[in-house]
């Protein structure tokens, strides 16, 4: 376990103790861990939790201050999943709104199409009536000419 300690701080590094105690973090001895700061080496300035009795005890507790616990990792993952779900629900809401608008537009277009079909039917009926009227007028003109010819020759 001593190798772990030397890997965490470069060999020849030292640390300073601060009396800032985090009640949630306890070392392997069960004592509240102290927040210490690396004073030498590649991790200079980084903060870590360490046993307040070290080096007088064999406790090799070490944890970076910014290292997250499993609970925090899972809470963060849960937050990420909740965020994704909210984004998907928002996207679905936008899609639903778009579908609703398109449905209204479709209904309006179907109504306009029905009106246009009715107008076409009216125009066809009108054209048929005009055609019948034209045929009647042609027949009336023909009969009147025949009557005129008959009256002209009989006189």
PDB file of C-alpha atoms in Angstrom, residues 5-6 8-17 36-48 54 62 64:
ATOM      1  CA  UNK A   5       0.996   6.565  -1.606  1.00  0.00           C
ATOM      2  CA  UNK A   6       4.138   7.159  -3.609  1.00  0.00           C
ATOM      3  CA  UNK A   8      -0.290   9.516  -5.679  1.00  0.00           C
ATOM      4  CA  UNK A   9       2.412  12.030  -4.856  1.00  0.00           C
ATOM      5  CA  UNK A  10       5.582  12.004  -6.869  1.00  0.00           C
ATOM      6  CA  UNK A  11       8.554  10.721  -4.910  1.00  0.00           C
ATOM      7  CA  UNK A  12      10.076  13.481  -2.904  1.00  0.00           C
ATOM      8  CA  UNK A  13       6.784  15.378  -2.712  1.00  0.00           C
ATOM      9  CA  UNK A  14       5.410  16.669   0.529  1.00  0.00           C
ATOM     10  CA  UNK A  15       2.082  17.954   1.697  1.00  0.00           C
ATOM     11  CA  UNK A  16       0.743  20.449   4.158  1.00  0.00           C
ATOM     12  CA  UNK A  17      -2.090  19.675   6.538  1.00  0.00           C
ATOM     13  CA  UNK A  36      -4.170  18.128   2.599  1.00  0.00           C
ATOM     14  CA  UNK A  37      -2.434  19.889  -0.284  1.00  0.00           C
ATOM     15  CA  UNK A  38       0.399  18.456  -2.383  1.00  0.00           C
ATOM     16  CA  UNK A  39       3.422  20.758  -2.046  1.00  0.00           C
ATOM     17  CA  UNK A  40       5.906  19.153  -4.496  1.00  0.00           C
ATOM     18  CA  UNK A  41       5.839  17.067  -7.633  1.00  0.00           C
ATOM     19  CA  UNK A  42       3.549  16.858 -10.670  1.00  0.00           C
ATOM     20  CA  UNK A  43       0.369  17.097  -8.547  1.00  0.00           C
ATOM     21  CA  UNK A  44       1.467  20.342  -6.878  1.00  0.00           C
ATOM     22  CA  UNK A  45      -1.463  22.285  -5.433  1.00  0.00           C
ATOM     23  CA  UNK A  46      -3.957  19.465  -5.687  1.00  0.00           C
ATOM     24  CA  UNK A  47      -6.017  18.680  -2.593  1.00  0.00           C
ATOM     25  CA  UNK A  48      -6.583  15.222  -1.148  1.00  0.00           C
ATOM     26  CA  UNK A  54      -0.310   9.475   9.111  1.00  0.00           C
ATOM     27  CA  UNK A  62      -5.918   8.501   0.266  1.00  0.00           C
ATOM     28  CA  UNK A  64      -8.425  13.167  -4.115  1.00  0.00           C
TER      29      UNK A  64
END
